[in-house]
mmCIF file with all atom_site columns, C-alpha atoms in Angstrom:
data_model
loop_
_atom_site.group_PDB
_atom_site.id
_atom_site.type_symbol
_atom_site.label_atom_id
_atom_site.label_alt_id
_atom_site.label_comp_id
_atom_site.label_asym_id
_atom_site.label_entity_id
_atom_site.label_seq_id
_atom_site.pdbx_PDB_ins_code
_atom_site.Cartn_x
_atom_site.Cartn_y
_atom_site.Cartn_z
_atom_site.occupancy
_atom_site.B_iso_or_equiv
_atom_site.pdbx_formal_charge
_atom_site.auth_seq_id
_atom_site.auth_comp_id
_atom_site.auth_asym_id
_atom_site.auth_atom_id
_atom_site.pdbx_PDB_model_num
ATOM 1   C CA . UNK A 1 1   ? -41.059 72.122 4.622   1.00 93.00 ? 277 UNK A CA 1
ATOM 2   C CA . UNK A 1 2   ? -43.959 71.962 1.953   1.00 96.00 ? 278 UNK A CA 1
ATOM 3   C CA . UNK A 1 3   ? -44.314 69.358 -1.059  1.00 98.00 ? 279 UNK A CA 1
ATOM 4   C CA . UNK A 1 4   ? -46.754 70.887 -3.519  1.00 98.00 ? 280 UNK A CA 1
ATOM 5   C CA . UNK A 1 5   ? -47.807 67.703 -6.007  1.00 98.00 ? 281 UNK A CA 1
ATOM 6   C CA . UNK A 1 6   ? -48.926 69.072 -9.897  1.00 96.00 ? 282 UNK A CA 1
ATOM 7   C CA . UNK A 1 7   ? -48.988 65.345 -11.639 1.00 95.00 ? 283 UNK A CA 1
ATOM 8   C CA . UNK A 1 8   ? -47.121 62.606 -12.941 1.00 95.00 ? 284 UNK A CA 1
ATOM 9   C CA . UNK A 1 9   ? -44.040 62.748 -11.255 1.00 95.00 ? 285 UNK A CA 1
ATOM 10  C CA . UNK A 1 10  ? -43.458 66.811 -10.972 1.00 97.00 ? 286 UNK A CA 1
ATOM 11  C CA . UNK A 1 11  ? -43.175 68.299 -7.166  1.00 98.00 ? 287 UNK A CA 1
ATOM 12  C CA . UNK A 1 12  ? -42.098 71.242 -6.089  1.00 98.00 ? 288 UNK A CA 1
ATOM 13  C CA . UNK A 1 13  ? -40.136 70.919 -2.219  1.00 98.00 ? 289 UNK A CA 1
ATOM 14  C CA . UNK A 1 14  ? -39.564 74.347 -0.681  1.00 96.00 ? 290 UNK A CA 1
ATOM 15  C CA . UNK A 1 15  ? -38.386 74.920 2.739   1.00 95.00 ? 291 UNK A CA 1
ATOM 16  C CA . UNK A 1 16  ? -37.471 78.380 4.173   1.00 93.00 ? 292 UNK A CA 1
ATOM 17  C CA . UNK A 1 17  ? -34.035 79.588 3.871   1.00 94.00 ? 293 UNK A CA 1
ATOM 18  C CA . UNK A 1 18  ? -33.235 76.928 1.443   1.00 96.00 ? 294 UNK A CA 1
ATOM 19  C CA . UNK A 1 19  ? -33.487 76.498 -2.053  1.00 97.00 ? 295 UNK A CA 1
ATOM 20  C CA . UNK A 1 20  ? -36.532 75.351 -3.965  1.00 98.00 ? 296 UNK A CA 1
ATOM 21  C CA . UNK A 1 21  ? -36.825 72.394 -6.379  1.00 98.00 ? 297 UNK A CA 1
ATOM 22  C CA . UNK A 1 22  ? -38.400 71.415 -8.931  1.00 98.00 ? 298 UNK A CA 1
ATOM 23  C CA . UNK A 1 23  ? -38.914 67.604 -9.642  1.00 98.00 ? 299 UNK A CA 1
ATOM 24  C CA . UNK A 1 24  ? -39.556 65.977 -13.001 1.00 96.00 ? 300 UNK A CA 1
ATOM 25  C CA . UNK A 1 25  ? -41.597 69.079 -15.313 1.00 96.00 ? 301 UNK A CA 1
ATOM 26  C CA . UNK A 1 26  ? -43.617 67.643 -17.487 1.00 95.00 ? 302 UNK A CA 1
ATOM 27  C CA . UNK A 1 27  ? -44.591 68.801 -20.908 1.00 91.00 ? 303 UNK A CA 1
ATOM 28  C CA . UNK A 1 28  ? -48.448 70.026 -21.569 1.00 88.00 ? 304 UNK A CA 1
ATOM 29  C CA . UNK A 1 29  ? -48.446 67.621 -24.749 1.00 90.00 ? 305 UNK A CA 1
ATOM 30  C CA . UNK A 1 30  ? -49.058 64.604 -22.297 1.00 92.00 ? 306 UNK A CA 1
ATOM 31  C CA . UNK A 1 31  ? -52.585 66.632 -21.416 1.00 91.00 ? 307 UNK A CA 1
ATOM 32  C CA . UNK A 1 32  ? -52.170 68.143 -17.582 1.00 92.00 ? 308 UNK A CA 1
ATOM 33  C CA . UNK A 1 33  ? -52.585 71.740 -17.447 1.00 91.00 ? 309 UNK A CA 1
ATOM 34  C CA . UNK A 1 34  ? -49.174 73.611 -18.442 1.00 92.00 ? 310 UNK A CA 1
ATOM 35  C CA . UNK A 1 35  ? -46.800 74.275 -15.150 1.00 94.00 ? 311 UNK A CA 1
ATOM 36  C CA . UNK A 1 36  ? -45.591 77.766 -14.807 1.00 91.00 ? 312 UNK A CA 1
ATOM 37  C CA . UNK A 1 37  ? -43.387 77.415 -11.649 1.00 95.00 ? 313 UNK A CA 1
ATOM 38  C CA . UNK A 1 38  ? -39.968 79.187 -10.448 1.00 96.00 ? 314 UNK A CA 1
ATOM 39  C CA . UNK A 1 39  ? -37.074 77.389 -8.940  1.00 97.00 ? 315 UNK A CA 1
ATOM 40  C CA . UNK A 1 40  ? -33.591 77.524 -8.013  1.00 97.00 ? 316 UNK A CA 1
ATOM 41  C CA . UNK A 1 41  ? -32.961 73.967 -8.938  1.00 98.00 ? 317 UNK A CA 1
ATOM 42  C CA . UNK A 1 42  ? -34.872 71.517 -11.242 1.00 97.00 ? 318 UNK A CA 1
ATOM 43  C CA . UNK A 1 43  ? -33.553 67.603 -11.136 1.00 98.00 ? 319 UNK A CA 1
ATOM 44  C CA . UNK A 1 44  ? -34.623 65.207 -14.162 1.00 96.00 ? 320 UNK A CA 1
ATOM 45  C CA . UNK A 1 45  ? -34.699 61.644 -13.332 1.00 95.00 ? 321 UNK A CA 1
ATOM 46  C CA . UNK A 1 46  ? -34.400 60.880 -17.332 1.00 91.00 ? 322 UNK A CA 1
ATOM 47  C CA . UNK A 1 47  ? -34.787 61.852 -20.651 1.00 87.00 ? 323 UNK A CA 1
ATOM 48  C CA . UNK A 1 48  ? -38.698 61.624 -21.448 1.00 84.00 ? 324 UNK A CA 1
ATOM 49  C CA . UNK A 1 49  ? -41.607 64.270 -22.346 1.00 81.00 ? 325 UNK A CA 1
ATOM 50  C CA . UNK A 1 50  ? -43.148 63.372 -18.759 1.00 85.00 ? 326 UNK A CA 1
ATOM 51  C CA . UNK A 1 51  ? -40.225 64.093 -17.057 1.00 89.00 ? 327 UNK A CA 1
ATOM 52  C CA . UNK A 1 52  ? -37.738 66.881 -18.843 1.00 89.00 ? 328 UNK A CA 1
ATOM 53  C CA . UNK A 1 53  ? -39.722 69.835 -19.352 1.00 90.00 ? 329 UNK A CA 1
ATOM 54  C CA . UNK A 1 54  ? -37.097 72.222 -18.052 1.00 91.00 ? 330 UNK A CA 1
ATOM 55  C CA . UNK A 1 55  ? -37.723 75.244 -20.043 1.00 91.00 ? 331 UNK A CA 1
ATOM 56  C CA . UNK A 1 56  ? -41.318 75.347 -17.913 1.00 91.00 ? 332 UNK A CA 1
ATOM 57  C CA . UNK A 1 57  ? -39.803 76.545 -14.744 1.00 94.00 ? 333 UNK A CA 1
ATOM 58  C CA . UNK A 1 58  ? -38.062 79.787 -14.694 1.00 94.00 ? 334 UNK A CA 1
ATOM 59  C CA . UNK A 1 59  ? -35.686 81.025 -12.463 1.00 94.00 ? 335 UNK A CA 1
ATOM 60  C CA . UNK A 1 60  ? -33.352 78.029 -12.528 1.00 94.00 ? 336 UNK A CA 1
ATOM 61  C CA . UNK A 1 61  ? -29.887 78.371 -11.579 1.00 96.00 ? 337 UNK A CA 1
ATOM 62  C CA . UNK A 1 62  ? -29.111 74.551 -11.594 1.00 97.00 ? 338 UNK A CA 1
ATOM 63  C CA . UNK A 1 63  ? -30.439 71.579 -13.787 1.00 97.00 ? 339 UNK A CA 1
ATOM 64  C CA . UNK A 1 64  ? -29.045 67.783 -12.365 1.00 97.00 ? 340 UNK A CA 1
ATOM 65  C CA . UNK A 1 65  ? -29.877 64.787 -14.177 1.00 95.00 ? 341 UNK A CA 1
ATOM 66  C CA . UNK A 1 66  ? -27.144 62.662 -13.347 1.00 93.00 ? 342 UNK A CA 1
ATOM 67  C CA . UNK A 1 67  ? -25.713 60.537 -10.618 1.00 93.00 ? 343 UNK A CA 1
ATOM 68  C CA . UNK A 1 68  ? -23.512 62.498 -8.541  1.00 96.00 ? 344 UNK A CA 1
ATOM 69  C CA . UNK A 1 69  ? -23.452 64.495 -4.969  1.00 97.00 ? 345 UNK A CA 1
ATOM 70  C CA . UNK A 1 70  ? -24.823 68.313 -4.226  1.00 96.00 ? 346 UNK A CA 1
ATOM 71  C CA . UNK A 1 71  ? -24.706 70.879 -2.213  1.00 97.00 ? 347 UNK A CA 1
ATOM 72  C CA . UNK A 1 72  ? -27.072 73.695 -2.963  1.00 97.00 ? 348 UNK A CA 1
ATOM 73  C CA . UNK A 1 73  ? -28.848 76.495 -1.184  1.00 97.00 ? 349 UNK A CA 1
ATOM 74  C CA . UNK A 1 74  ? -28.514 74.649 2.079   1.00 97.00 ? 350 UNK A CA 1
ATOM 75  C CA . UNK A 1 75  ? -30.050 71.558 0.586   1.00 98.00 ? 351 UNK A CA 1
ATOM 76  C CA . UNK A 1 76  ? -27.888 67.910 0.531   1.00 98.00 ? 352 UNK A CA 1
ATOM 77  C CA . UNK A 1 77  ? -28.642 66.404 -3.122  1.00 98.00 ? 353 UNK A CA 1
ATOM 78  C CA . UNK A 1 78  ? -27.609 62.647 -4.024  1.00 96.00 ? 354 UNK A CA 1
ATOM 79  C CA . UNK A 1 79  ? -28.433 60.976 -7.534  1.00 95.00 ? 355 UNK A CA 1
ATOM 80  C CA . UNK A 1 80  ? -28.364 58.047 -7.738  1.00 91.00 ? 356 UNK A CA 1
ATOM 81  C CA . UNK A 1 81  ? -28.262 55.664 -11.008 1.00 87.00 ? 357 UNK A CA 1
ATOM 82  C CA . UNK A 1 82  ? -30.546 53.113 -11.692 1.00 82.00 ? 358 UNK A CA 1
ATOM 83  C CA . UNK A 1 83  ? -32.076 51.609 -15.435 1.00 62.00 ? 359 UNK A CA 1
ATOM 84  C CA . UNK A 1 84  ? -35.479 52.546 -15.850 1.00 49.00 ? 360 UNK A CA 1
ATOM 85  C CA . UNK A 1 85  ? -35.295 50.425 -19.322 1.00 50.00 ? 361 UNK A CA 1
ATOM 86  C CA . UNK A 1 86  ? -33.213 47.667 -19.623 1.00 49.00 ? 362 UNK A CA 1
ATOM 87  C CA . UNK A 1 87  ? -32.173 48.187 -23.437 1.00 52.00 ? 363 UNK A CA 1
ATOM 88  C CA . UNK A 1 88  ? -32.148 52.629 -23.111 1.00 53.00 ? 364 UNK A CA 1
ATOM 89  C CA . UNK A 1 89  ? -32.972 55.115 -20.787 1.00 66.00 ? 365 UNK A CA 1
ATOM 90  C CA . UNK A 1 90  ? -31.403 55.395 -17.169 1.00 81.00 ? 366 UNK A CA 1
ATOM 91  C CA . UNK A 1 91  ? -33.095 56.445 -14.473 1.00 90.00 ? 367 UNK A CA 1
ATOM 92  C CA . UNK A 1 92  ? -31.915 58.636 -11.576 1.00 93.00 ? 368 UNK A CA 1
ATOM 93  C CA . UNK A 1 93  ? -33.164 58.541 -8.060  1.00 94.00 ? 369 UNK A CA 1
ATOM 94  C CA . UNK A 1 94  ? -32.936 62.178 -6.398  1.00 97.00 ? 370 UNK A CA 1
ATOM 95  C CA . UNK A 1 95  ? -32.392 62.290 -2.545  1.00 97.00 ? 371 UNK A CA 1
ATOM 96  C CA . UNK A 1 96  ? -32.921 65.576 -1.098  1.00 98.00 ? 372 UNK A CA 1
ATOM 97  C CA . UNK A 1 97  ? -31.776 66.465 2.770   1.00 97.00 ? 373 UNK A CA 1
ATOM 98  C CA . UNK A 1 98  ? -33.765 69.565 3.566   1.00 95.00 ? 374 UNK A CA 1
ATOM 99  C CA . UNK A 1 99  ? -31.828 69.845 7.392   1.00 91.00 ? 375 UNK A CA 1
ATOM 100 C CA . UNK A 1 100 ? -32.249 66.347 8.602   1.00 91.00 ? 376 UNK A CA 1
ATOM 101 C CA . UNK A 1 101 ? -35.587 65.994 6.768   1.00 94.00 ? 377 UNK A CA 1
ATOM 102 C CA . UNK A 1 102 ? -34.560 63.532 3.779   1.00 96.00 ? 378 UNK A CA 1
ATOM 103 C CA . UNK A 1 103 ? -36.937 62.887 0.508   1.00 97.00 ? 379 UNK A CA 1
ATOM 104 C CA . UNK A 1 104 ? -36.735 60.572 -1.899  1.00 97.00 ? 380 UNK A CA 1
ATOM 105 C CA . UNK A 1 105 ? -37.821 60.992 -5.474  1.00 97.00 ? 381 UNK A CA 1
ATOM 106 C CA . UNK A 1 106 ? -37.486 57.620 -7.652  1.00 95.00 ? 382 UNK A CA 1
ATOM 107 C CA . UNK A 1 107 ? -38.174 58.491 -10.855 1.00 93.00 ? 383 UNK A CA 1
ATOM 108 C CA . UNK A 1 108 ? -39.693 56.025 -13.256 1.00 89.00 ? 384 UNK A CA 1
ATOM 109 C CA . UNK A 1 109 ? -37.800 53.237 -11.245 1.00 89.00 ? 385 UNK A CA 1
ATOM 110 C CA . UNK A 1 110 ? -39.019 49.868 -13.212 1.00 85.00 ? 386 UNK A CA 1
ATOM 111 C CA . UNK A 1 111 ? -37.697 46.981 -10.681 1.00 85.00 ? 387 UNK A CA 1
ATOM 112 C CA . UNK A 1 112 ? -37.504 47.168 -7.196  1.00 84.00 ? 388 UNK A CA 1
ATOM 113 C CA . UNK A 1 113 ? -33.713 48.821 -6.584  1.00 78.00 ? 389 UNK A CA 1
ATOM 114 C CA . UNK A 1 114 ? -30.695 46.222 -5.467  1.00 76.00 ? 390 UNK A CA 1
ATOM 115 C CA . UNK A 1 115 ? -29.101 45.678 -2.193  1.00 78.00 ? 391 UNK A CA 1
ATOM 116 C CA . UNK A 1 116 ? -27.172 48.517 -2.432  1.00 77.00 ? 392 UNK A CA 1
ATOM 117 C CA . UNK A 1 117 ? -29.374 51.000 -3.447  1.00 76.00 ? 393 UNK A CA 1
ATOM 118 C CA . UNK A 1 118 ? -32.523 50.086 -0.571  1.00 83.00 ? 394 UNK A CA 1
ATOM 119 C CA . UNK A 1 119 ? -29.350 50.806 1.719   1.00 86.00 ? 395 UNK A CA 1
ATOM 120 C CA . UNK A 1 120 ? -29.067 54.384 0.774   1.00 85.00 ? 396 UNK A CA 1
ATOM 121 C CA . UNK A 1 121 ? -32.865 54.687 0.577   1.00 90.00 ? 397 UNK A CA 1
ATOM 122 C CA . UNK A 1 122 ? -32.683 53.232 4.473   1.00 88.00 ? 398 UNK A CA 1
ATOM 123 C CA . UNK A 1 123 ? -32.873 57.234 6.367   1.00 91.00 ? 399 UNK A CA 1
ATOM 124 C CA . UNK A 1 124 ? -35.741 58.188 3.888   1.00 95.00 ? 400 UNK A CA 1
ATOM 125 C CA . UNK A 1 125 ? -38.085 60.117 6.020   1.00 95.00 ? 401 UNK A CA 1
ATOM 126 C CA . UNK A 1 126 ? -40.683 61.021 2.790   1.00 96.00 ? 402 UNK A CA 1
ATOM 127 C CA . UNK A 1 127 ? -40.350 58.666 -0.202  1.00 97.00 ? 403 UNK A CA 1
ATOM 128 C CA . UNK A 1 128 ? -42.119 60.153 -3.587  1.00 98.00 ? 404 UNK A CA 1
ATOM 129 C CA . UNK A 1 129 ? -43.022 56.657 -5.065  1.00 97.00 ? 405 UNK A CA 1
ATOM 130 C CA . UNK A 1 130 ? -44.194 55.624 -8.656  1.00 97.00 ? 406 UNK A CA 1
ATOM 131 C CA . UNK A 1 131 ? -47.400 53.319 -8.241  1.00 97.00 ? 407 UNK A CA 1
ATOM 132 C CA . UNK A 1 132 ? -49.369 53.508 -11.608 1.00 94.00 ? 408 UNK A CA 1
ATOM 133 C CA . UNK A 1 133 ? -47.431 50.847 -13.686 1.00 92.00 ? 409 UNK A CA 1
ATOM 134 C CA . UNK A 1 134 ? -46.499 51.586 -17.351 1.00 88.00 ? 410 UNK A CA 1
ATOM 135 C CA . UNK A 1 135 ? -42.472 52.334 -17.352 1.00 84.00 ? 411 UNK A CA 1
ATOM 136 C CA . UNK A 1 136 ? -42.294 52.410 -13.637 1.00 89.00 ? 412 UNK A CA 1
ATOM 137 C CA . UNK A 1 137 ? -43.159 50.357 -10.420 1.00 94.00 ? 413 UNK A CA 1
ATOM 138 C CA . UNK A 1 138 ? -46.688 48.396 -10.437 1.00 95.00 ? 414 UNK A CA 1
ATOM 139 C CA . UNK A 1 139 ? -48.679 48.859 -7.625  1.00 96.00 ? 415 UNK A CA 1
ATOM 140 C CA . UNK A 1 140 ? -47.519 45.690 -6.043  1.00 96.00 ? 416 UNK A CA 1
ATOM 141 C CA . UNK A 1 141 ? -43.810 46.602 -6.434  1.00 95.00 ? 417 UNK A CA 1
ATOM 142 C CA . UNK A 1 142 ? -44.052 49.889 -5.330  1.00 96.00 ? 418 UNK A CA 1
ATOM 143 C CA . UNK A 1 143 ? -45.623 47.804 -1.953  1.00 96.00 ? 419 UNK A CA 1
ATOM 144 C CA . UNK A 1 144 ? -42.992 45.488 -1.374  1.00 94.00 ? 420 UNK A CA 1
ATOM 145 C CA . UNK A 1 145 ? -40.357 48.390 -1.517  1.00 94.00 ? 421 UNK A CA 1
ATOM 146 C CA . UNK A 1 146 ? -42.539 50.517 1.055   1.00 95.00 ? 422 UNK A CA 1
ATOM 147 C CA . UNK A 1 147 ? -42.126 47.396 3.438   1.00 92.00 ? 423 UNK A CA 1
ATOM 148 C CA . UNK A 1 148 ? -38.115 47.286 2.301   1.00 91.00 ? 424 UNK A CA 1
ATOM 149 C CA . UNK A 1 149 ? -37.460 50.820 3.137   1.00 92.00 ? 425 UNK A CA 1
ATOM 150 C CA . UNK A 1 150 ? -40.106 51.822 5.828   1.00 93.00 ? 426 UNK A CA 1
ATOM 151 C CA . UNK A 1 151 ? -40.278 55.274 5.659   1.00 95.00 ? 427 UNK A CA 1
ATOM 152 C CA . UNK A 1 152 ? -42.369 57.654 7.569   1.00 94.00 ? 428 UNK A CA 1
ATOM 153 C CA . UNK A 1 153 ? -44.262 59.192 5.152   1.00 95.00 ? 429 UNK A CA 1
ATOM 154 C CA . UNK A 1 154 ? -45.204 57.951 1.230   1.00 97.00 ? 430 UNK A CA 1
ATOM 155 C CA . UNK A 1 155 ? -46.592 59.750 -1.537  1.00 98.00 ? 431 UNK A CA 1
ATOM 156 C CA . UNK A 1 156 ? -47.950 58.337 -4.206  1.00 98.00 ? 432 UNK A CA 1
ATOM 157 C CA . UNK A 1 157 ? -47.327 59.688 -7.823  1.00 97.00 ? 433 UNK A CA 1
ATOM 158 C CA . UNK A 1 158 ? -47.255 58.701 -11.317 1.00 96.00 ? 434 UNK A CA 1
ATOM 159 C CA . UNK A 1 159 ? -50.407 57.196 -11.570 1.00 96.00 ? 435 UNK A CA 1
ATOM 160 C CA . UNK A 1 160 ? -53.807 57.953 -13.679 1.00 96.00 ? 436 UNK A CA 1
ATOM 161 C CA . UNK A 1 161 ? -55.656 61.247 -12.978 1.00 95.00 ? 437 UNK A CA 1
ATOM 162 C CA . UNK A 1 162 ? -58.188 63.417 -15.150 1.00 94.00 ? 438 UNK A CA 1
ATOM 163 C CA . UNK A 1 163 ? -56.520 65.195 -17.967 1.00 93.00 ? 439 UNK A CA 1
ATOM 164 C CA . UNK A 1 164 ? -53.760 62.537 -18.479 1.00 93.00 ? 440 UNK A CA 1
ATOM 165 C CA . UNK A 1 165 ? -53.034 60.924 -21.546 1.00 92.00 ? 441 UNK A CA 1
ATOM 166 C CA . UNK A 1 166 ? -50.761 57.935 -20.928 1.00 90.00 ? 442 UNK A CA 1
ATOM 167 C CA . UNK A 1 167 ? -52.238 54.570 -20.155 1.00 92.00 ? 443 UNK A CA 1
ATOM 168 C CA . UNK A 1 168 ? -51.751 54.469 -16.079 1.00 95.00 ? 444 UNK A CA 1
ATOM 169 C CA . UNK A 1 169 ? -53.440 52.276 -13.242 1.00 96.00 ? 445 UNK A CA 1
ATOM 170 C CA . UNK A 1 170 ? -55.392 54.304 -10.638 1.00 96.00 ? 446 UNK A CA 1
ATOM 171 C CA . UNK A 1 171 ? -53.988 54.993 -7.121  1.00 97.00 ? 447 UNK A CA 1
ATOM 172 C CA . UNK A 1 172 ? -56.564 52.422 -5.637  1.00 96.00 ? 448 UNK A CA 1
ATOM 173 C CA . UNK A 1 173 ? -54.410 49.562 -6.561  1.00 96.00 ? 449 UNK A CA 1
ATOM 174 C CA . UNK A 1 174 ? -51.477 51.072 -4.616  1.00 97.00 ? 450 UNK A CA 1
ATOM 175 C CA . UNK A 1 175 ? -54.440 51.515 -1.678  1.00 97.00 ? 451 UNK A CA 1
ATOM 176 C CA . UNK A 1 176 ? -55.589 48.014 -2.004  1.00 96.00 ? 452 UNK A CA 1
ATOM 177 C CA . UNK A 1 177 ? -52.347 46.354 -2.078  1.00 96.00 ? 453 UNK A CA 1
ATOM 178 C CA . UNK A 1 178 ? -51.034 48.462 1.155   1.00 96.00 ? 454 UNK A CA 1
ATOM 179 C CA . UNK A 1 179 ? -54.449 47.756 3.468   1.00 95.00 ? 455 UNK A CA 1
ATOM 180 C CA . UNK A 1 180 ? -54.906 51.312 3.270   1.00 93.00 ? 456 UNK A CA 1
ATOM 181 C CA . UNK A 1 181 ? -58.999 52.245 2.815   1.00 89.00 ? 457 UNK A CA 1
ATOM 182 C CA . UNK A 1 182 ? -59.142 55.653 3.664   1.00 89.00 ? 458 UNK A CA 1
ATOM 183 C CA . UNK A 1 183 ? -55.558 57.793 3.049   1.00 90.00 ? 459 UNK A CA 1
ATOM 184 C CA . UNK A 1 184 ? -54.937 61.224 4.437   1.00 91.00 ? 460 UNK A CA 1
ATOM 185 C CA . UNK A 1 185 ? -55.216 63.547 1.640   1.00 95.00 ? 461 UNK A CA 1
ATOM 186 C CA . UNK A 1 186 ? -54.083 66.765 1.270   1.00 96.00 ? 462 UNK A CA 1
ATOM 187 C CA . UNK A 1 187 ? -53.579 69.958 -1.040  1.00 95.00 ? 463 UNK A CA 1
ATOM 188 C CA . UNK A 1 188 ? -49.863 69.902 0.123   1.00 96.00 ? 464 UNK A CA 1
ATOM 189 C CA . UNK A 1 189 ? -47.907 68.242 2.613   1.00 95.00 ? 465 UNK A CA 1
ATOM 190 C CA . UNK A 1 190 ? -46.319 70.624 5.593   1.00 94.00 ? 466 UNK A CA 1
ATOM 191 C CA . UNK A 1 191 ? -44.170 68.599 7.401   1.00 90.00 ? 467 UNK A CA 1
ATOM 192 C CA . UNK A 1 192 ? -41.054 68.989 10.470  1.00 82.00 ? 468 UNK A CA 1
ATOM 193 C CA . UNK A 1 193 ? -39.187 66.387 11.564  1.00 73.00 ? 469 UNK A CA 1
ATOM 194 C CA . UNK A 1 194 ? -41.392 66.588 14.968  1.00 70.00 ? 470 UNK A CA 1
ATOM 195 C CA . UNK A 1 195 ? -44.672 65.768 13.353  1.00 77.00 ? 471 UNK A CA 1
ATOM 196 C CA . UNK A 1 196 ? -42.882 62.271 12.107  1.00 86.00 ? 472 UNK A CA 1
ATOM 197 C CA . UNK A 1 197 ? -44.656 58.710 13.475  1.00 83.00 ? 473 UNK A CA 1
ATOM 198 C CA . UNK A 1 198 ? -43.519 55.581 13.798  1.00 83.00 ? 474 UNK A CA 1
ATOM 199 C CA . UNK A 1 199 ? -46.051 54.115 11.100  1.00 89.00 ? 475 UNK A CA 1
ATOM 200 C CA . UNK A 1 200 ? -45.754 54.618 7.549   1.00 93.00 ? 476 UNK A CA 1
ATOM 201 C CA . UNK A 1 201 ? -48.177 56.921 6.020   1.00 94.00 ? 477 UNK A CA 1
ATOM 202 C CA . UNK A 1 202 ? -49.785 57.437 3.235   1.00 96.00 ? 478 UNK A CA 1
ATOM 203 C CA . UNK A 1 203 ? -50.616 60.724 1.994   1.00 96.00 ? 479 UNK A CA 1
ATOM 204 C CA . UNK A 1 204 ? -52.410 61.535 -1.125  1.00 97.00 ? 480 UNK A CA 1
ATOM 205 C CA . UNK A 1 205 ? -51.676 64.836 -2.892  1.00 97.00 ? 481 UNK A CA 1
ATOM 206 C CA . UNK A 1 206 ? -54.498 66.789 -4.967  1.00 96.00 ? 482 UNK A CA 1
ATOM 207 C CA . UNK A 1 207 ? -52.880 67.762 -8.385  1.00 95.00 ? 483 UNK A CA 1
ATOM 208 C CA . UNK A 1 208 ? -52.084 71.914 -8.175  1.00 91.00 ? 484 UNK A CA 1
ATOM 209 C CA . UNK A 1 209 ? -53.834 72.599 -11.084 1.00 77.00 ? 485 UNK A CA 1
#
């Protein structure tokens, strides 16, 4: 399968014969250039300009941005519930089984999930994890739930990059905090279950401008 990154917390997973998804569209207001992309499904983790663009991806058949259980186009979808803000918004974290190949997207998760929740994040094979602060996980949190969960493969994402204007750390705190001096980066991640190592690694994605 391929994981294209374009900012913030927007992904696009595609795998052949399956359907295609698009993650968290952001709107152009926030300042990173405007996504044109086509999907069959988009999932919102919650209600917020960097998260719910859903008009800027055509071709969508289904929106989900609740809590709930999916099957679509081949692909296994879970949402799970979560409070990004104590007082307001809920959050929603999407789990996506592309054929035994199982992503995680968290959303703006703010706290490090209970109990119950790290147990359904347990299989994760790819977890798409919030590093940058501001209404989601601090570096150091985002850390101490990679150690929790242990998956094979992490990808940073909402965090600061060129372009962006809400107040977010850099990825090098996320670095710092994990040992981690020089990262794999890549344009997109390719992946099969095969090429899967014991270690958890990080891979950085370059923004798909």
């Amino acid at each position: 399968m391929e994981i294209v990154w374009y900012g913030l917390s927007c992904f696009r997973l595609n795998e052949r014969k399956h359907a295609s998804i698009v993650t968290d569209p952001y709107s152009p207001k926030l300042g990173l250039p405007s996504l044109k992309l086509k999907a069959d499904v988009v999932t919102i983790s919650h209600d917020a300009p960097g998260h719910n663009a859903e008009k800027a991806v055509s071709k969508v058949q289904h929106i989900l941005n609740g809590p709930g259980e999916y099957e679509i186009g081949n692909v296994f979808i879970t949402g799970i519930r979560t409070l990004a803000d104590a007082i307001t918004t809920q959050n929603v974290i999407f789990m996506y089984d592309f054929n035994g190949i199982i992503v995680a997207h968290l959303g703006d998760m703010q706290k490090v999930p209970t109990q119950t929740q790290i147990k359904a994040l347990e299989e994760v094979n790819i977890l798409l994890l919030p590093v940058g602060g501001g209404n989601s996980l601090n570096a150091a949190q985002a850390s101490e739930l990679v150690s929790m969960i242990e998956p094979n493969i992490v990808i940073p994402m909402h965090y600061q990059i060129p372009g962006l204007k809400i107040e977010l750390d850099s990825v090098d705190r996320f670095l710092k905090e994990m040992g981690v001096s020089e990262p794999k980066e890549e344009q997109s991640l390719k992946i099969s279950s095969s090429h899967f190592t014991e270690e958890t690694e990080i891979v950085l994605l370059t923004p798909k401008q």
